[in-house]
mmCIF file of C-alpha atoms in Angstrom:
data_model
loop_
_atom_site.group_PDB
_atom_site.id
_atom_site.type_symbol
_atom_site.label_atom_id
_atom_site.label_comp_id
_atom_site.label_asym_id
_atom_site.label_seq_id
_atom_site.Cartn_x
_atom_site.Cartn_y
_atom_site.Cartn_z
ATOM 1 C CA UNK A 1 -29.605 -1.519 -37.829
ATOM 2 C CA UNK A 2 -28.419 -1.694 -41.385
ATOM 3 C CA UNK A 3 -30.799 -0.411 -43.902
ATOM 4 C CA UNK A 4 -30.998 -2.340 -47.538
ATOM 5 C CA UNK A 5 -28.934 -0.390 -50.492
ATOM 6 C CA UNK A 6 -30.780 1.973 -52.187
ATOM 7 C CA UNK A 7 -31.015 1.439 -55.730
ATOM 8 C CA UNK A 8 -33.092 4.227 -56.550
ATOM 9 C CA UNK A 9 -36.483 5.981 -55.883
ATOM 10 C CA UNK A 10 -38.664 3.432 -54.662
ATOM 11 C CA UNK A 11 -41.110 4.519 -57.096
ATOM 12 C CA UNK A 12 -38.837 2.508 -60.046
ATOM 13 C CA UNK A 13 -39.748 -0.942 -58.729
ATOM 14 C CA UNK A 14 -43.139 -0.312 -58.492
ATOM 15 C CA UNK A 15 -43.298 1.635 -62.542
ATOM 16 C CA UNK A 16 -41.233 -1.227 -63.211
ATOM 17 C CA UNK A 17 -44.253 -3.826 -61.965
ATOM 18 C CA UNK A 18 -46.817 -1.351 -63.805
ATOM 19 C CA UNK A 19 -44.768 -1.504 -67.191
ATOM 20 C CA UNK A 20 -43.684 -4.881 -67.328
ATOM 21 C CA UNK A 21 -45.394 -7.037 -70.300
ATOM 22 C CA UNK A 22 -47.557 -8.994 -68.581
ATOM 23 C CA UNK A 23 -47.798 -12.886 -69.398
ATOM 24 C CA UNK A 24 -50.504 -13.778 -71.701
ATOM 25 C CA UNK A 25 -53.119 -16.848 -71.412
ATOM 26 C CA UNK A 26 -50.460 -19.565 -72.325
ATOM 27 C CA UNK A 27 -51.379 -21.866 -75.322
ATOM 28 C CA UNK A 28 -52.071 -24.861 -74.897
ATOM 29 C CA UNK A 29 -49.669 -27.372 -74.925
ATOM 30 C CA UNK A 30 -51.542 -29.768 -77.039
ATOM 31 C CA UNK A 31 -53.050 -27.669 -79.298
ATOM 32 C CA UNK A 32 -49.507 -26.234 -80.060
ATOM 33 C CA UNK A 33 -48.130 -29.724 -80.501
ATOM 34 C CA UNK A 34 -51.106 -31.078 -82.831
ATOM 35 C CA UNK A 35 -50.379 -27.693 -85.167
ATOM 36 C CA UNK A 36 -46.727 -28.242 -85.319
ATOM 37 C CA UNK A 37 -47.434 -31.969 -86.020
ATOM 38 C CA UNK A 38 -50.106 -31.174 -88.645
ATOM 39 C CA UNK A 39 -47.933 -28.607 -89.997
ATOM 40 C CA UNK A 40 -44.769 -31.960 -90.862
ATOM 41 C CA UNK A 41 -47.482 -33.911 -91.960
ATOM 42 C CA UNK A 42 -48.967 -31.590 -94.322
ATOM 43 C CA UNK A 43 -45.984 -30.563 -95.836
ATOM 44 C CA UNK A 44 -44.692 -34.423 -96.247
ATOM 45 C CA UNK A 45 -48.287 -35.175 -97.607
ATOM 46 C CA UNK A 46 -47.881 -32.434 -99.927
ATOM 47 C CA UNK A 47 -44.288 -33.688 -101.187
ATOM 48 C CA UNK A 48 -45.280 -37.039 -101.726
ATOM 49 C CA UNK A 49 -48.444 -36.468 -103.468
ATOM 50 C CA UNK A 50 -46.705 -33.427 -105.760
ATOM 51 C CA UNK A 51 -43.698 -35.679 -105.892
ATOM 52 C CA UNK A 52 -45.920 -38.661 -106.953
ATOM 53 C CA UNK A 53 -48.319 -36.830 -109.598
ATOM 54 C CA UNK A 54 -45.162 -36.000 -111.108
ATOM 55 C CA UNK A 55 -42.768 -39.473 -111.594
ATOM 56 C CA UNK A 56 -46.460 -41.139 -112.183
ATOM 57 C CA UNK A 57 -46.458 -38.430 -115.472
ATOM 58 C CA UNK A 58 -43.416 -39.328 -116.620
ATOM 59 C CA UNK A 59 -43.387 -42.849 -116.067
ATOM 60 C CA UNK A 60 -46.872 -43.280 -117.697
ATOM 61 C CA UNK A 61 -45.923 -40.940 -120.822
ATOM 62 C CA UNK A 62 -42.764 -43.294 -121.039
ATOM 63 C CA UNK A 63 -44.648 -46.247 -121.026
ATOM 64 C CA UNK A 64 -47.563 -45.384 -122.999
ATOM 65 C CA UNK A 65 -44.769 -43.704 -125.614
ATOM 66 C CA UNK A 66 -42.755 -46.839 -125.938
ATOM 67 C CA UNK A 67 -46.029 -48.874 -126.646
ATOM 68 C CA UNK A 68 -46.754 -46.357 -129.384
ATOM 69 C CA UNK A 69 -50.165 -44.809 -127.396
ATOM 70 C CA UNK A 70 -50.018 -41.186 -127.644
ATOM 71 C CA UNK A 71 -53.676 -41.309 -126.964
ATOM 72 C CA UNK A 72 -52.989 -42.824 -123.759
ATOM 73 C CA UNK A 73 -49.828 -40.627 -122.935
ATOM 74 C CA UNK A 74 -52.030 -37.775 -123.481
ATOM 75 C CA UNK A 75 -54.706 -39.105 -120.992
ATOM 76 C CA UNK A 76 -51.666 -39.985 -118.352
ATOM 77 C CA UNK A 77 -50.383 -36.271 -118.692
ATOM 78 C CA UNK A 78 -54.311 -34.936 -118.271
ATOM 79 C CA UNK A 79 -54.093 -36.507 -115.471
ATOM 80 C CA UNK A 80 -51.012 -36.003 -113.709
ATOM 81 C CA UNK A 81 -51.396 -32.436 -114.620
ATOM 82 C CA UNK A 82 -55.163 -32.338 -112.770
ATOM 83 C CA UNK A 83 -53.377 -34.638 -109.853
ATOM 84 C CA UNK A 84 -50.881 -32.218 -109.499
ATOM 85 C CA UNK A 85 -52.891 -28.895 -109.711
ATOM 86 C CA UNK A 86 -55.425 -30.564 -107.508
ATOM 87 C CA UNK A 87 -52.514 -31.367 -104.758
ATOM 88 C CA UNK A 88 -51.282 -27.496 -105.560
ATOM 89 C CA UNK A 89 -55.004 -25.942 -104.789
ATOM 90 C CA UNK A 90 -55.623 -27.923 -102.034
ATOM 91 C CA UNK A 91 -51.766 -26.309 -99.974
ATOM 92 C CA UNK A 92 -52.482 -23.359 -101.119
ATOM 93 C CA UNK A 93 -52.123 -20.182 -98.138
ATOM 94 C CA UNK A 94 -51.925 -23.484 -95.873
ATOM 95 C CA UNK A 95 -50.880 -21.014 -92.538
ATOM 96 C CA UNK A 96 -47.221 -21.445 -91.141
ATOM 97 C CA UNK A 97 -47.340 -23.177 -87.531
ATOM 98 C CA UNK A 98 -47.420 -19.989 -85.082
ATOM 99 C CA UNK A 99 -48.437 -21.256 -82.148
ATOM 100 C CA UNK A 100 -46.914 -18.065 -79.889
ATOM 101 C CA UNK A 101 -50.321 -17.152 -78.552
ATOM 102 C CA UNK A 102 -53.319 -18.616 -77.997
ATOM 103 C CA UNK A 103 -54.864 -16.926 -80.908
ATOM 104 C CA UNK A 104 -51.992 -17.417 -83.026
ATOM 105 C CA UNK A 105 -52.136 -21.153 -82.307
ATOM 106 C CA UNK A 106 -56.565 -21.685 -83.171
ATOM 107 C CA UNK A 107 -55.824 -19.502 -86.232
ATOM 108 C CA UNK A 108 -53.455 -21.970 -87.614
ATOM 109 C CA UNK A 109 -55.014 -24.411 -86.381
ATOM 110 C CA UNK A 110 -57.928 -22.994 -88.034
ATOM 111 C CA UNK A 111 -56.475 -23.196 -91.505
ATOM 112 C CA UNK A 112 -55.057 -26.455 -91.458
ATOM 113 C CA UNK A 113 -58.296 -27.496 -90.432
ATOM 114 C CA UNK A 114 -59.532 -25.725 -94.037
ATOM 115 C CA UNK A 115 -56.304 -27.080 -95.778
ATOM 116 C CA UNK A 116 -57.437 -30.728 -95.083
ATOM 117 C CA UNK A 117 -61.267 -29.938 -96.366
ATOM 118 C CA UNK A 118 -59.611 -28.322 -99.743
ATOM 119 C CA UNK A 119 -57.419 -31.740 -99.912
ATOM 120 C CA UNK A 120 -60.227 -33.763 -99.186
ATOM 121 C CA UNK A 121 -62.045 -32.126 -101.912
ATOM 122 C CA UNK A 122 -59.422 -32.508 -103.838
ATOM 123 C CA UNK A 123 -58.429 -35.998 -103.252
ATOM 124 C CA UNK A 124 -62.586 -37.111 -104.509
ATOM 125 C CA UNK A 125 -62.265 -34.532 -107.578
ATOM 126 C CA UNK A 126 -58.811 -36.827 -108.635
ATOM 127 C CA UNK A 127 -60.477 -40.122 -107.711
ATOM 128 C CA UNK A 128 -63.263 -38.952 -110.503
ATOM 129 C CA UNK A 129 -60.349 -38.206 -112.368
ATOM 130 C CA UNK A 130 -58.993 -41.343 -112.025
ATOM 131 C CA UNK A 131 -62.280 -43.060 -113.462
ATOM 132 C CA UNK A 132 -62.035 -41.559 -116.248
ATOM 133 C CA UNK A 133 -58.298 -42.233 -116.799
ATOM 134 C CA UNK A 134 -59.114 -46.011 -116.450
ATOM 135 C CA UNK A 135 -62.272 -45.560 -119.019
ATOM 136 C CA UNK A 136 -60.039 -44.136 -121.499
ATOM 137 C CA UNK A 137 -57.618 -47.172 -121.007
ATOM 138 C CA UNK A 138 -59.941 -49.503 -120.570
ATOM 139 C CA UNK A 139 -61.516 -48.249 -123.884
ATOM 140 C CA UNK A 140 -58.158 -47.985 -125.584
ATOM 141 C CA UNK A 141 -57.250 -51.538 -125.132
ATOM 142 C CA UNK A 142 -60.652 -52.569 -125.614
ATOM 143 C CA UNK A 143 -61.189 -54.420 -122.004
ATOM 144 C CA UNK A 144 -64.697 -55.261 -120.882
ATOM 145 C CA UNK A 145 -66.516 -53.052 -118.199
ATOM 146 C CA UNK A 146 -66.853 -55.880 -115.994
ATOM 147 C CA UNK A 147 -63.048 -57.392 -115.931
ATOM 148 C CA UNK A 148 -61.724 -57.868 -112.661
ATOM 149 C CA UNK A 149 -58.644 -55.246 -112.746
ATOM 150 C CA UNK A 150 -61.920 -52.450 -113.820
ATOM 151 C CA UNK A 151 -63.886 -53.604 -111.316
ATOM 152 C CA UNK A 152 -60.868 -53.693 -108.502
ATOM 153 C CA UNK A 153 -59.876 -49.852 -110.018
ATOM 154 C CA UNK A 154 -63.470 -48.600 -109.315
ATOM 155 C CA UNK A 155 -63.793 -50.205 -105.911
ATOM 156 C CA UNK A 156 -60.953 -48.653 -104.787
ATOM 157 C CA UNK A 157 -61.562 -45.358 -105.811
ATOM 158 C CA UNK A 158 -64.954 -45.411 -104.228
ATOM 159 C CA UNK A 159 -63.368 -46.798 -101.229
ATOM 160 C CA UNK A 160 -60.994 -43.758 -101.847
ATOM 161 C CA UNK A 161 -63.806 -41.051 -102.053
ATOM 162 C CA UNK A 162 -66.122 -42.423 -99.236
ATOM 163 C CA UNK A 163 -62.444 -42.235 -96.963
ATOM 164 C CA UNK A 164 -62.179 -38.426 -98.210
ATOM 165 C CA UNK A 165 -65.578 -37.688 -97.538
ATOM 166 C CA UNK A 166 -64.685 -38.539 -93.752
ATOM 167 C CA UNK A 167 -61.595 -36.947 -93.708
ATOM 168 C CA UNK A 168 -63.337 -33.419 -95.072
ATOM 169 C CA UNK A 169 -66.249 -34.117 -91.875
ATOM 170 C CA UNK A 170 -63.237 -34.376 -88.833
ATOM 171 C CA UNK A 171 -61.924 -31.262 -90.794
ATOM 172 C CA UNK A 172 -65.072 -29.451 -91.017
ATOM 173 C CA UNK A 173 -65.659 -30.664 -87.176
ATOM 174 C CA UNK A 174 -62.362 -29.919 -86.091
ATOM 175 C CA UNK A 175 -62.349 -25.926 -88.308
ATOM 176 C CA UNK A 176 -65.720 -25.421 -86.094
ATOM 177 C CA UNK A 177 -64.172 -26.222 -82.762
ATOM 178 C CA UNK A 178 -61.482 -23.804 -83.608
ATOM 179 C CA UNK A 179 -63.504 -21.107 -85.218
ATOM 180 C CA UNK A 180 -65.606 -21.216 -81.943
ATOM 181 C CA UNK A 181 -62.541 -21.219 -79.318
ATOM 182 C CA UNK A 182 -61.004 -18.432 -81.182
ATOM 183 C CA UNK A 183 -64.234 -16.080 -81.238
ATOM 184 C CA UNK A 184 -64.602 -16.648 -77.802
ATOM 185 C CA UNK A 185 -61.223 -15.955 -77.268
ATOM 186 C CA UNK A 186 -61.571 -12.704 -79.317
ATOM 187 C CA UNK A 187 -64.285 -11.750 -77.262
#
């Protein structure tokens, strides 16, 4: 009878069980996916709206230059500048998408969850913003409160606001669920 090679004391395969990292819980497959995808939209979001604030600047400076309104130019950079800081504030410490542990993936999950409250906030704080930018227009070229492009401008940004304000719940929903997961988790 042949006996198996020897590689060693016996004891090695069994310290090498004992020291071995042991798997972790495995994150969830979904979760890890709707981080990563959050984490491309966010950062696309974030390019077109800093992107936009700031052609919108210069285009409406331009425009409002070449029609000899520096009152309106200065309104249109007031604004783009707010738009802009707004879009800034609202990214800020926005979490990279670490999703290597279960812990790893609810924290960043976590702050994208407080990333899209901030730019919800934001988003109704420009929209206010904007009203004002159109009142200043509508003042400088003398237009009537009730003409249809006002009245179109301040249905949309209500329409605007009341779509932010349920954006900032799912967020404030969605930064509970993963608040809760991870304590329990940390438990």
């Amino acid at each position: 009878m042949t006996r198996p090679p020897q590689t060693g004391d016996d004891w090695d395969d069994l310290a090498e069980v004992w020291t071995a990292p042991r798997p972790g819980p495995a994150v969830d497959p979904d979760l890890a996916r709707a981080v990563r995808r959050r984490a491309r939209l966010g950062g696309l979001n974030f390019l077109f709206e800093a992107l936009g604030a700031i052609a919108a600047g210069v285009i409406g400076v331009w425009a409002s230059l070449r029609n000899g309104e520096p009152g309106v130019a200065l309104a249109v950079v007031l604004f783009a500048g707010f738009a802009l800081a707004m879009t800034l504030w609202a990214r800020r410490g926005l979490p990279p998408e670490a999703a290597d542990t279960p812990a790893a993936a609810l924290r960043a999950a976590a702050g994208q969850a407080r990333s899209g409250l901030r730019w919800a906030r934001a988003g109704q704080a420009v929209g206010v913003a904007a009203l004002l930018f159109v009142a200043v227009v509508a003042a400088s070229h003398r237009v009537a409160p009730g003409d249809p492009v006002i009245v179109f401008a301040v249905v949309f940004v209500a329409a605007a606001v009341a779509l932010q304000e349920r954006h900032a719940r799912r967020c404030r929903a969605r930064l509970r669920r993963h608040e809760a997961a991870l304590s329990e988790l940390e438990v």
